[in-house]
Amino acid sequence: MKLTGFLLLAGGWIIVLAAIALLPSGPSQVTFVLVALGVEALGLTLVFRAHLIPSRDRR
Amino acid sequence: MTPVHAPALSETSATLSLLFVVLIPCAAAGLALINAGLGRFRNASHSMLSALCVIAVAAAVYFAIGAAWQGSVGQPAFAVHVAGQDWNWIGAGRFFLRGLELGGWSSLATLFGLMSVGIAAIIPLGGGADRWRLGASCASTVLLAGWTYPLFAHWAWGGGWLAQQGFIDSGGAGVIQVVGGLTALSITWILGPRRGKFNPDGMPSALPGHNAVYVLLGCFLAWLGWLGLDGAGAILFTGAEASRVVLIAVNTTLAAGLGALAVAAITRARFGKTDASLCANGWVAGLVAVSAGCAVVRPAAAVIIGLVAGALVVYSVEWLELHLAVDDPGGSVSVHAVAGLWGLLAAGLLAAVAPGDAPGVLLAQLAGIATLLGCILPLTYGLNWLLNRVMPQRVAVEGERQGLDLYELGAGAYPDFMTHNEDFWQR
């Protein structure tokens, strides 16, 4: 789950780079960047959840 | 992409920026005091020494390689040509500060970098307080000052691809604070919580800081240091005129004050009493958040930035501890990462720019936020995870029980105090 989370984080960033490089300035570019941030939010959630279980086990 | 040019500094601007740069160590002293005060008394000396050591290591590594990777506007850099555009991605300067041109913009930017990398290095100490070995924190700083910090600093301040997009980060909300805050988050994950922090049912126990006076004194010092950070950063990296210095100081002060007031009001309303350590965190969160747009927002916007930053800190600290089991004694993740990300977004939303430029500025800020979360967080976590494999970062159980002062330094900060062992009784 942790690796998937980090891959989603990196994937979101790559979508941002692709949007800036390939799309013309305008609503489509902003939409792609917002979608990428959504992907990153999903990745961050997974990474947090992956760390939740071990840290409670280590109490 | 728009090429970035170094701002032409007048003699007044150069003198002012030098004066501001020498105030920056006050921010380091403030953060070090806050981290020490929020930790336990048996780790106080260790906490302050760790702050000094990581500043020293950060300066040495930045001098050796970091400044070369960061580069500066107008200096050699590696660029890749993609989709008809040049993506300037890392500096190609000379190691050990060879070729540094004294007296110009470049030398002031390098001095600023040398100071601010130390601030970024102190931030993770708050996340790893009470359980992070001194040697490991120094080794982690090598990674931060040698790779993570210079990479993002080049993109935002060194003429890199984010700067080419119009990314605004005058005082280092992203470059210094979020980079440090995300490293703190990685460290808290890798180290795990302090012993006794979570009950068998998973509920967190309160482990209050040992000296609220240190924490609040740290806020005063941080205020002075942030005036330097924001003033110098705005002149050097956003080309702010000397006449804007007053606006920058007003914005910085307003955001800090309103951040603390927001926390005071929320904690009073929710818990019936005002929480001193959270108010201190709100003060610093206001400073952090306004750093991004201090030179381009109006005072009313700085008030909003401070209020939201303070409110975010209260709920973020609670959420991280209660629901996400993140043990962050210094509140570094909430104060530096969360408030810093809010500051970057706020600079895009509230910057006083021409209406036609607003969508471009907001897009650049969103790209910066996505880069910090999608590139810098995995990078800093990965580097520290690898470091932990070859050099365990957490102190031994005995060291945590005894206190890092005695275990690693051989002497406590307060020799007349008695040690209470009830923290380690079975609950």
GROMACS .gro file of C-alpha atoms in nm:
model
  486
    1MET     CA    1   0.000   0.000   0.000
    2LYS     CA    2   0.287   0.237   0.082
    3LEU     CA    3   0.458   0.182  -0.252
    4THR     CA    4   0.131   0.228  -0.438
    5GLY     CA    5   0.075   0.552  -0.249
    6PHE     CA    6   0.416   0.689  -0.341
    7LEU     CA    7   0.368   0.580  -0.703
    8LEU     CA    8   0.038   0.769  -0.713
    9LEU     CA    9   0.210   1.077  -0.568
   10ALA     CA   10   0.479   1.061  -0.835
   11GLY     CA   11   0.219   0.983  -1.102
   12GLY     CA   12   0.023   1.295  -1.010
   13TRP     CA   13   0.335   1.505  -1.047
   14ILE     CA   14   0.407   1.357  -1.389
   15ILE     CA   15   0.053   1.444  -1.499
   16VAL     CA   16   0.122   1.805  -1.396
   17LEU     CA   17   0.444   1.812  -1.596
   18ALA     CA   18   0.268   1.660  -1.896
   19ALA     CA   19  -0.015   1.912  -1.873
   20ILE     CA   20   0.228   2.204  -1.866
   21ALA     CA   21   0.438   2.065  -2.149
   22LEU     CA   22   0.171   1.939  -2.383
   23LEU     CA   23  -0.148   2.139  -2.329
   24PRO     CA   24  -0.208   2.501  -2.429
   25SER     CA   25  -0.271   2.750  -2.149
   26GLY     CA   26  -0.636   2.753  -2.057
   27PRO     CA   27  -0.910   2.556  -1.882
   28SER     CA   28  -0.790   2.216  -2.002
   29GLN     CA   29  -0.448   2.271  -1.848
   30VAL     CA   30  -0.600   2.381  -1.516
   31THR     CA   31  -0.835   2.079  -1.520
   32PHE     CA   32  -0.545   1.839  -1.571
   33VAL     CA   33  -0.347   1.999  -1.288
   34LEU     CA   34  -0.648   1.973  -1.054
   35VAL     CA   35  -0.700   1.607  -1.151
   36ALA     CA   36  -0.332   1.545  -1.083
   37LEU     CA   37  -0.369   1.698  -0.736
   38GLY     CA   38  -0.663   1.460  -0.681
   39VAL     CA   39  -0.439   1.166  -0.775
   40GLU     CA   40  -0.178   1.294  -0.529
   41ALA     CA   41  -0.442   1.325  -0.256
   42LEU     CA   42  -0.531   0.960  -0.312
   43GLY     CA   43  -0.163   0.865  -0.295
   44LEU     CA   44  -0.113   1.063   0.025
   45THR     CA   45  -0.414   0.890   0.182
   46LEU     CA   46  -0.266   0.549   0.101
   47VAL     CA   47   0.075   0.642   0.242
   48PHE     CA   48  -0.084   0.769   0.565
   49ARG     CA   49  -0.292   0.452   0.598
   50ALA     CA   50   0.014   0.235   0.534
   51HIS     CA   51   0.193   0.404   0.823
   52LEU     CA   52  -0.110   0.394   1.052
   53ILE     CA   53  -0.100   0.023   1.127
   54PRO     CA   54   0.271  -0.024   1.202
   55SER     CA   55   0.290   0.284   1.424
   56ARG     CA   56   0.001   0.161   1.640
   57ASP     CA   57   0.162  -0.183   1.662
   58ARG     CA   58   0.485  -0.027   1.790
   59ARG     CA   59   0.328   0.146   2.091
   60MET     CA   60   0.833   2.911  -2.088
   61THR     CA   61   0.947   3.256  -1.986
   62PRO     CA   62   1.322   3.301  -1.932
   63VAL     CA   63   1.406   3.427  -1.584
   64HIS     CA   64   1.649   3.714  -1.533
   65ALA     CA   65   1.831   3.817  -1.218
   66PRO     CA   66   1.682   4.138  -1.075
   67ALA     CA   67   1.904   4.444  -1.105
   68LEU     CA   68   1.974   4.543  -0.745
   69SER     CA   69   2.014   4.908  -0.656
   70GLU     CA   70   2.270   4.990  -0.390
   71THR     CA   71   1.987   5.046  -0.140
   72SER     CA   72   1.826   4.711  -0.220
   73ALA     CA   73   2.158   4.529  -0.191
   74THR     CA   74   2.232   4.689   0.147
   75LEU     CA   75   1.881   4.616   0.273
   76SER     CA   76   1.894   4.255   0.161
   77LEU     CA   77   2.230   4.207   0.335
   78LEU     CA   78   2.084   4.352   0.656
   79PHE     CA   79   1.784   4.120   0.628
   80VAL     CA   80   2.000   3.815   0.560
   81VAL     CA   81   2.193   3.862   0.884
   82LEU     CA   82   1.861   3.852   1.074
   83ILE     CA   83   1.788   3.499   0.948
   84PRO     CA   84   1.983   3.320   1.226
   85CYS     CA   85   1.721   3.460   1.468
   86ALA     CA   86   1.466   3.237   1.294
   87ALA     CA   87   1.695   2.939   1.348
   88ALA     CA   88   1.734   3.028   1.716
   89GLY     CA   89   1.358   3.066   1.750
   90LEU     CA   90   1.280   2.730   1.591
   91ALA     CA   91   1.550   2.559   1.799
   92LEU     CA   92   1.400   2.701   2.121
   93ILE     CA   93   1.050   2.597   2.016
   94ASN     CA   94   1.165   2.242   1.942
   95ALA     CA   95   1.354   2.221   2.272
   96GLY     CA   96   1.062   2.360   2.473
   97LEU     CA   97   0.809   2.125   2.314
   98GLY     CA   98   1.028   1.821   2.388
   99ARG     CA   99   1.090   1.663   2.728
  100PHE     CA  100   1.333   1.807   2.980
  101ARG     CA  101   1.565   1.508   2.959
  102ASN     CA  102   1.624   1.581   2.587
  103ALA     CA  103   1.657   1.962   2.603
  104SER     CA  104   2.033   1.987   2.571
  105HIS     CA  105   2.033   1.726   2.295
  106SER     CA  106   1.768   1.919   2.105
  107MET     CA  107   1.962   2.246   2.110
  108LEU     CA  108   2.290   2.075   2.022
  109SER     CA  109   2.119   1.890   1.736
  110ALA     CA  110   1.999   2.225   1.600
  111LEU     CA  111   2.353   2.365   1.607
  112CYS     CA  112   2.497   2.051   1.450
  113VAL     CA  113   2.246   2.029   1.166
  114ILE     CA  114   2.303   2.398   1.084
  115ALA     CA  115   2.677   2.329   1.070
  116VAL     CA  116   2.633   2.019   0.854
  117ALA     CA  117   2.384   2.196   0.627
  118ALA     CA  118   2.623   2.488   0.575
  119ALA     CA  119   2.916   2.256   0.499
  120VAL     CA  120   2.721   2.039   0.253
  121TYR     CA  121   2.558   2.341   0.089
  122PHE     CA  122   2.904   2.495   0.044
  123ALA     CA  123   3.044   2.170  -0.098
  124ILE     CA  124   2.768   2.066  -0.340
  125GLY     CA  125   2.429   2.220  -0.259
  126ALA     CA  126   2.502   2.568  -0.393
  127ALA     CA  127   2.627   2.418  -0.719
  128TRP     CA  128   2.309   2.213  -0.769
  129GLN     CA  129   2.088   2.509  -0.674
  130GLY     CA  130   2.271   2.751  -0.902
  131SER     CA  131   2.124   3.092  -0.959
  132VAL     CA  132   1.956   3.289  -1.230
  133GLY     CA  133   2.181   3.351  -1.526
  134GLN     CA  134   2.434   3.087  -1.428
  135PRO     CA  135   2.498   2.755  -1.607
  136ALA     CA  136   2.224   2.494  -1.567
  137PHE     CA  137   2.123   2.163  -1.717
  138ALA     CA  138   1.812   2.188  -1.932
  139VAL     CA  139   1.615   1.934  -2.133
  140HIS     CA  140   1.423   2.026  -2.445
  141VAL     CA  141   1.071   1.881  -2.430
  142ALA     CA  142   0.768   1.976  -2.642
  143GLY     CA  143   0.944   2.280  -2.785
  144GLN     CA  144   1.041   2.417  -2.445
  145ASP     CA  145   1.364   2.425  -2.245
  146TRP     CA  146   1.312   2.274  -1.897
  147ASN     CA  147   1.581   2.407  -1.671
  148TRP     CA  148   1.599   2.134  -1.406
  149ILE     CA  149   1.923   2.161  -1.209
  150GLY     CA  150   2.214   2.399  -1.167
  151ALA     CA  151   2.552   2.326  -1.321
  152GLY     CA  152   2.764   2.548  -1.100
  153ARG     CA  153   3.106   2.462  -0.963
  154PHE     CA  154   3.140   2.272  -0.636
  155PHE     CA  155   3.290   2.432  -0.322
  156LEU     CA  156   3.162   2.777  -0.427
  157ARG     CA  157   3.441   2.815  -0.678
  158GLY     CA  158   3.367   3.096  -0.921
  159LEU     CA  159   3.146   3.284  -0.675
  160GLU     CA  160   3.125   3.646  -0.791
  161LEU     CA  161   3.157   3.868  -0.486
  162GLY     CA  162   2.956   4.186  -0.459
  163GLY     CA  163   2.668   4.105  -0.689
  164TRP     CA  164   2.320   3.954  -0.677
  165SER     CA  165   2.462   3.606  -0.706
  166SER     CA  166   2.675   3.631  -0.390
  167LEU     CA  167   2.381   3.766  -0.186
  168ALA     CA  168   2.159   3.483  -0.313
  169THR     CA  169   2.428   3.231  -0.214
  170LEU     CA  170   2.455   3.381   0.135
  171PHE     CA  171   2.076   3.368   0.166
  172GLY     CA  172   2.084   3.002   0.058
  173LEU     CA  173   2.354   2.921   0.314
  174MET     CA  174   2.138   3.068   0.591
  175SER     CA  175   1.804   2.930   0.477
  176VAL     CA  176   1.923   2.572   0.426
  177GLY     CA  177   1.999   2.570   0.799
  178ILE     CA  178   1.639   2.671   0.872
  179ALA     CA  179   1.512   2.387   0.651
  180ALA     CA  180   1.743   2.145   0.836
  181ILE     CA  181   1.614   2.244   1.182
  182ILE     CA  182   1.247   2.179   1.096
  183PRO     CA  183   1.266   1.794   1.092
  184LEU     CA  184   1.415   1.801   1.445
  185GLY     CA  185   1.070   1.894   1.576
  186GLY     CA  186   0.916   1.585   1.416
  187GLY     CA  187   1.186   1.350   1.542
  188ALA     CA  188   1.216   1.507   1.889
  189ASP     CA  189   1.291   1.282   2.187
  190ARG     CA  190   1.394   0.980   1.977
  191TRP     CA  191   1.619   1.087   1.685
  192ARG     CA  192   1.989   1.012   1.723
  193LEU     CA  193   2.228   1.305   1.683
  194GLY     CA  194   2.443   1.128   1.423
  195ALA     CA  195   2.140   1.022   1.225
  196SER     CA  196   1.995   1.373   1.219
  197CYS     CA  197   2.328   1.502   1.085
  198ALA     CA  198   2.336   1.228   0.819
  199SER     CA  199   1.979   1.308   0.718
  200THR     CA  200   2.079   1.675   0.690
  201VAL     CA  201   2.347   1.578   0.440
  202LEU     CA  202   2.071   1.443   0.215
  203LEU     CA  203   1.852   1.749   0.270
  204ALA     CA  204   2.123   2.010   0.211
  205GLY     CA  205   2.297   1.817  -0.063
  206TRP     CA  206   2.002   1.711  -0.273
  207THR     CA  207   1.642   1.775  -0.169
  208TYR     CA  208   1.669   2.143  -0.081
  209PRO     CA  209   1.893   2.253  -0.371
  210LEU     CA  210   1.673   2.070  -0.622
  211PHE     CA  211   1.354   2.253  -0.530
  212ALA     CA  212   1.542   2.578  -0.461
  213HIS     CA  213   1.677   2.567  -0.815
  214TRP     CA  214   1.331   2.510  -0.959
  215ALA     CA  215   1.177   2.797  -0.760
  216TRP     CA  216   1.462   3.048  -0.711
  217GLY     CA  217   1.747   2.947  -0.941
  218GLY     CA  218   1.573   3.011  -1.273
  219GLY     CA  219   1.437   2.656  -1.292
  220TRP     CA  220   1.122   2.536  -1.464
  221LEU     CA  221   0.885   2.648  -1.183
  222ALA     CA  222   1.033   2.998  -1.186
  223GLN     CA  223   0.984   2.998  -1.564
  224GLN     CA  224   0.614   2.929  -1.498
  225GLY     CA  225   0.588   3.234  -1.270
  226PHE     CA  226   0.592   3.046  -0.938
  227ILE     CA  227   0.580   3.288  -0.639
  228ASP     CA  228   0.769   3.199  -0.322
  229SER     CA  229   0.927   3.519  -0.192
  230GLY     CA  230   1.031   3.410   0.158
  231GLY     CA  231   1.061   3.035   0.114
  232ALA     CA  232   0.724   2.895   0.222
  233GLY     CA  233   0.780   2.614  -0.029
  234VAL     CA  234   1.157   2.604  -0.067
  235ILE     CA  235   1.239   2.618   0.305
  236GLN     CA  236   0.926   2.541   0.507
  237VAL     CA  237   0.741   2.277   0.306
  238VAL     CA  238   1.062   2.096   0.211
  239GLY     CA  239   1.157   2.089   0.581
  240GLY     CA  240   0.804   1.998   0.689
  241LEU     CA  241   0.775   1.707   0.444
  242THR     CA  242   1.113   1.582   0.561
  243ALA     CA  243   0.979   1.603   0.919
  244LEU     CA  244   0.678   1.395   0.812
  245SER     CA  245   0.909   1.134   0.657
  246ILE     CA  246   1.118   1.124   0.974
  247THR     CA  247   0.812   1.076   1.199
  248TRP     CA  248   0.700   0.788   0.977
  249ILE     CA  249   1.043   0.624   0.975
  250LEU     CA  250   1.110   0.669   1.348
  251GLY     CA  251   0.759   0.577   1.463
  252PRO     CA  252   0.594   0.728   1.772
  253ARG     CA  253   0.762   0.781   2.108
  254ARG     CA  254   0.723   0.500   2.360
  255GLY     CA  255   0.411   0.553   2.565
  256LYS     CA  256   0.259   0.793   2.315
  257PHE     CA  257  -0.021   0.558   2.214
  258ASN     CA  258  -0.227   0.351   2.457
  259PRO     CA  259  -0.304  -0.015   2.386
  260ASP     CA  260  -0.634   0.093   2.234
  261GLY     CA  261  -0.450   0.326   1.996
  262MET     CA  262  -0.550   0.650   2.168
  263PRO     CA  263  -0.270   0.907   2.204
  264SER     CA  264  -0.149   1.015   2.547
  265ALA     CA  265  -0.060   1.376   2.619
  266LEU     CA  266   0.318   1.421   2.649
  267PRO     CA  267   0.336   1.798   2.704
  268GLY     CA  268   0.646   2.002   2.630
  269HIS     CA  269   0.872   2.079   2.924
  270ASN     CA  270   0.908   2.459   2.895
  271ALA     CA  271   0.640   2.687   2.752
  272VAL     CA  272   0.861   2.992   2.814
  273TYR     CA  273   1.123   2.863   2.570
  274VAL     CA  274   0.848   2.801   2.316
  275LEU     CA  275   0.704   3.151   2.346
  276LEU     CA  276   1.046   3.319   2.351
  277GLY     CA  277   1.120   3.122   2.035
  278CYS     CA  278   0.820   3.288   1.873
  279PHE     CA  279   0.963   3.635   1.937
  280LEU     CA  280   1.297   3.534   1.785
  281ALA     CA  281   1.124   3.365   1.492
  282TRP     CA  282   0.933   3.688   1.422
  283LEU     CA  283   1.260   3.881   1.390
  284GLY     CA  284   1.416   3.610   1.177
  285TRP     CA  285   1.114   3.590   0.948
  286LEU     CA  286   1.131   3.966   0.884
  287GLY     CA  287   1.478   3.891   0.752
  288LEU     CA  288   1.373   3.585   0.553
  289ASP     CA  289   1.078   3.755   0.388
  290GLY     CA  290   1.253   4.086   0.328
  291ALA     CA  291   1.570   3.941   0.180
  292GLY     CA  292   1.386   3.671  -0.017
  293ALA     CA  293   1.144   3.922  -0.169
  294ILE     CA  294   1.424   4.156  -0.279
  295LEU     CA  295   1.645   3.879  -0.413
  296PHE     CA  296   1.395   3.640  -0.574
  297THR     CA  297   1.092   3.848  -0.670
  298GLY     CA  298   1.277   4.170  -0.749
  299ALA     CA  299   1.082   4.368  -0.488
  300GLU     CA  300   1.182   4.734  -0.468
  301ALA     CA  301   1.326   4.867  -0.142
  302SER     CA  302   1.005   5.068  -0.102
  303ARG     CA  303   0.805   4.744  -0.059
  304VAL     CA  304   1.000   4.644   0.251
  305VAL     CA  305   0.748   4.816   0.479
  306LEU     CA  306   0.460   4.625   0.317
  307ILE     CA  307   0.653   4.297   0.363
  308ALA     CA  308   0.712   4.369   0.732
  309VAL     CA  309   0.347   4.466   0.782
  310ASN     CA  310   0.223   4.149   0.611
  311THR     CA  311   0.464   3.928   0.805
  312THR     CA  312   0.360   4.074   1.140
  313LEU     CA  313  -0.012   4.070   1.065
  314ALA     CA  314  -0.011   3.707   0.953
  315ALA     CA  315   0.184   3.594   1.260
  316GLY     CA  316  -0.042   3.782   1.498
  317LEU     CA  317  -0.365   3.668   1.337
  318GLY     CA  318  -0.240   3.309   1.325
  319ALA     CA  319  -0.186   3.313   1.701
  320LEU     CA  320  -0.519   3.490   1.765
  321ALA     CA  321  -0.707   3.236   1.554
  322VAL     CA  322  -0.558   2.952   1.759
  323ALA     CA  323  -0.632   3.132   2.084
  324ALA     CA  324  -0.997   3.184   1.987
  325ILE     CA  325  -1.046   2.827   1.862
  326THR     CA  326  -0.882   2.658   2.160
  327ARG     CA  327  -1.073   2.886   2.400
  328ALA     CA  328  -1.402   2.804   2.230
  329ARG     CA  329  -1.337   2.430   2.207
  330PHE     CA  330  -1.153   2.352   2.530
  331GLY     CA  331  -1.247   2.643   2.757
  332LYS     CA  332  -0.881   2.749   2.795
  333THR     CA  333  -0.621   2.902   2.564
  334ASP     CA  334  -0.346   2.655   2.471
  335ALA     CA  335  -0.003   2.824   2.493
  336SER     CA  336   0.194   2.578   2.281
  337LEU     CA  337  -0.071   2.570   2.010
  338CYS     CA  338  -0.081   2.952   2.007
  339ALA     CA  339   0.295   2.948   1.953
  340ASN     CA  340   0.246   2.705   1.667
  341GLY     CA  341  -0.022   2.936   1.524
  342TRP     CA  342   0.217   3.230   1.540
  343VAL     CA  343   0.485   3.041   1.346
  344ALA     CA  344   0.225   2.901   1.104
  345GLY     CA  345   0.121   3.256   1.020
  346LEU     CA  346   0.485   3.346   0.955
  347VAL     CA  347   0.530   3.037   0.739
  348ALA     CA  348   0.214   3.087   0.535
  349VAL     CA  349   0.270   3.453   0.453
  350SER     CA  350   0.628   3.387   0.340
  351ALA     CA  351   0.513   3.283  -0.005
  352GLY     CA  352   0.324   3.597  -0.099
  353CYS     CA  353   0.455   3.855   0.150
  354ALA     CA  354   0.565   4.090  -0.128
  355VAL     CA  355   0.262   4.054  -0.354
  356VAL     CA  356  -0.042   4.046  -0.124
  357ARG     CA  357  -0.221   4.336   0.046
  358PRO     CA  358  -0.235   4.357   0.428
  359ALA     CA  359  -0.601   4.246   0.430
  360ALA     CA  360  -0.496   3.931   0.244
  361ALA     CA  361  -0.217   3.873   0.497
  362VAL     CA  362  -0.481   3.882   0.771
  363ILE     CA  363  -0.681   3.610   0.591
  364ILE     CA  364  -0.365   3.406   0.534
  365GLY     CA  365  -0.276   3.424   0.905
  366LEU     CA  366  -0.627   3.340   1.025
  367VAL     CA  367  -0.657   3.036   0.800
  368ALA     CA  368  -0.304   2.919   0.886
  369GLY     CA  369  -0.384   2.934   1.258
  370ALA     CA  370  -0.710   2.743   1.215
  371LEU     CA  371  -0.536   2.483   0.998
  372VAL     CA  372  -0.274   2.422   1.267
  373VAL     CA  373  -0.532   2.343   1.536
  374TYR     CA  374  -0.720   2.091   1.327
  375SER     CA  375  -0.411   1.951   1.155
  376VAL     CA  376  -0.230   1.879   1.485
  377GLU     CA  377  -0.540   1.705   1.617
  378TRP     CA  378  -0.606   1.509   1.299
  379LEU     CA  379  -0.247   1.392   1.258
  380GLU     CA  380  -0.228   1.269   1.617
  381LEU     CA  381  -0.577   1.130   1.673
  382HIS     CA  382  -0.659   0.980   1.335
  383LEU     CA  383  -0.328   0.929   1.156
  384ALA     CA  384  -0.108   0.824   1.452
  385VAL     CA  385   0.167   1.071   1.357
  386ASP     CA  386   0.372   1.160   1.666
  387ASP     CA  387   0.510   1.505   1.588
  388PRO     CA  388   0.615   1.663   1.921
  389GLY     CA  389   0.718   1.997   1.767
  390GLY     CA  390   0.419   2.026   1.534
  391SER     CA  391   0.660   2.058   1.242
  392VAL     CA  392   0.433   1.886   0.992
  393SER     CA  393   0.134   2.107   1.069
  394VAL     CA  394   0.325   2.432   1.113
  395HIS     CA  395   0.570   2.403   0.827
  396ALA     CA  396   0.423   2.162   0.571
  397VAL     CA  397   0.047   2.225   0.602
  398ALA     CA  398   0.071   2.601   0.663
  399GLY     CA  399   0.339   2.632   0.394
  400LEU     CA  400   0.121   2.459   0.136
  401TRP     CA  401  -0.168   2.687   0.233
  402GLY     CA  402   0.062   2.988   0.193
  403LEU     CA  403   0.161   2.882  -0.159
  404LEU     CA  404  -0.204   2.837  -0.256
  405ALA     CA  405  -0.299   3.168  -0.093
  406ALA     CA  406  -0.029   3.351  -0.287
  407GLY     CA  407  -0.192   3.226  -0.606
  408LEU     CA  408  -0.543   3.316  -0.493
  409LEU     CA  409  -0.476   3.652  -0.327
  410ALA     CA  410  -0.174   3.800  -0.510
  411ALA     CA  411  -0.234   4.154  -0.627
  412VAL     CA  412  -0.150   4.095  -0.993
  413ALA     CA  413  -0.311   4.213  -1.316
  414PRO     CA  414  -0.641   4.026  -1.375
  415GLY     CA  415  -0.502   3.872  -1.693
  416ASP     CA  416  -0.207   3.721  -1.506
  417ALA     CA  417  -0.409   3.568  -1.221
  418PRO     CA  418  -0.488   3.228  -1.383
  419GLY     CA  419  -0.123   3.181  -1.478
  420VAL     CA  420  -0.004   3.261  -1.126
  421LEU     CA  421  -0.259   3.022  -0.973
  422LEU     CA  422  -0.156   2.746  -1.216
  423ALA     CA  423   0.212   2.796  -1.126
  424GLN     CA  424   0.130   2.777  -0.755
  425LEU     CA  425  -0.072   2.456  -0.805
  426ALA     CA  426   0.218   2.310  -1.005
  427GLY     CA  427   0.453   2.399  -0.720
  428ILE     CA  428   0.227   2.232  -0.462
  429ALA     CA  429   0.196   1.922  -0.682
  430THR     CA  430   0.575   1.913  -0.718
  431LEU     CA  431   0.631   1.930  -0.343
  432LEU     CA  432   0.385   1.648  -0.276
  433GLY     CA  433   0.456   1.436  -0.583
  434CYS     CA  434   0.833   1.471  -0.615
  435ILE     CA  435   0.991   1.612  -0.297
  436LEU     CA  436   0.794   1.396  -0.048
  437PRO     CA  437   0.874   1.062  -0.220
  438LEU     CA  438   1.234   1.177  -0.271
  439THR     CA  439   1.296   1.279   0.089
  440TYR     CA  440   1.114   0.973   0.224
  441GLY     CA  441   1.310   0.741  -0.006
  442LEU     CA  442   1.646   0.895   0.083
  443ASN     CA  443   1.576   0.880   0.459
  444TRP     CA  444   1.436   0.527   0.431
  445LEU     CA  445   1.759   0.416   0.261
  446LEU     CA  446   1.963   0.595   0.525
  447ASN     CA  447   1.765   0.416   0.796
  448ARG     CA  448   1.854   0.082   0.636
  449VAL     CA  449   2.228   0.148   0.666
  450MET     CA  450   2.225   0.367   0.978
  451PRO     CA  451   1.927   0.318   1.213
  452GLN     CA  452   1.791   0.660   1.298
  453ARG     CA  453   1.597   0.585   1.616
  454VAL     CA  454   1.773   0.579   1.950
  455ALA     CA  455   1.779   0.251   2.147
  456VAL     CA  456   1.503   0.181   2.401
  457GLU     CA  457   1.745   0.247   2.687
  458GLY     CA  458   1.835   0.586   2.539
  459GLU     CA  459   1.472   0.686   2.513
  460ARG     CA  460   1.407   0.581   2.873
  461GLN     CA  461   1.717   0.751   3.008
  462GLY     CA  462   1.683   1.061   2.795
  463LEU     CA  463   1.900   1.163   2.504
  464ASP     CA  464   2.093   1.416   2.713
  465LEU     CA  465   2.241   1.148   2.938
  466TYR     CA  466   2.249   0.870   2.679
  467GLU     CA  467   2.418   1.059   2.394
  468LEU     CA  468   2.578   1.361   2.563
  469GLY     CA  469   2.656   1.230   2.910
  470ALA     CA  470   2.501   1.523   3.097
  471GLY     CA  471   2.152   1.663   3.139
  472ALA     CA  472   2.041   2.020   3.069
  473TYR     CA  473   1.900   2.059   3.421
  474PRO     CA  474   2.119   1.860   3.663
  475ASP     CA  475   1.913   1.966   3.967
  476PHE     CA  476   1.593   1.815   3.829
  477MET     CA  477   1.470   1.469   3.932
  478THR     CA  478   1.389   1.210   3.668
  479HIS     CA  479   1.035   1.074   3.679
  480ASN     CA  480   0.991   0.731   3.528
  481GLU     CA  481   0.613   0.715   3.524
  482ASP     CA  482   0.611   0.782   3.149
  483PHE     CA  483   0.728   0.424   3.107
  484TRP     CA  484   0.491   0.249   3.343
  485GLN     CA  485   0.260   0.003   3.180
  486ARG     CA  486  -0.074   0.169   3.116
   0.00000   0.00000   0.00000
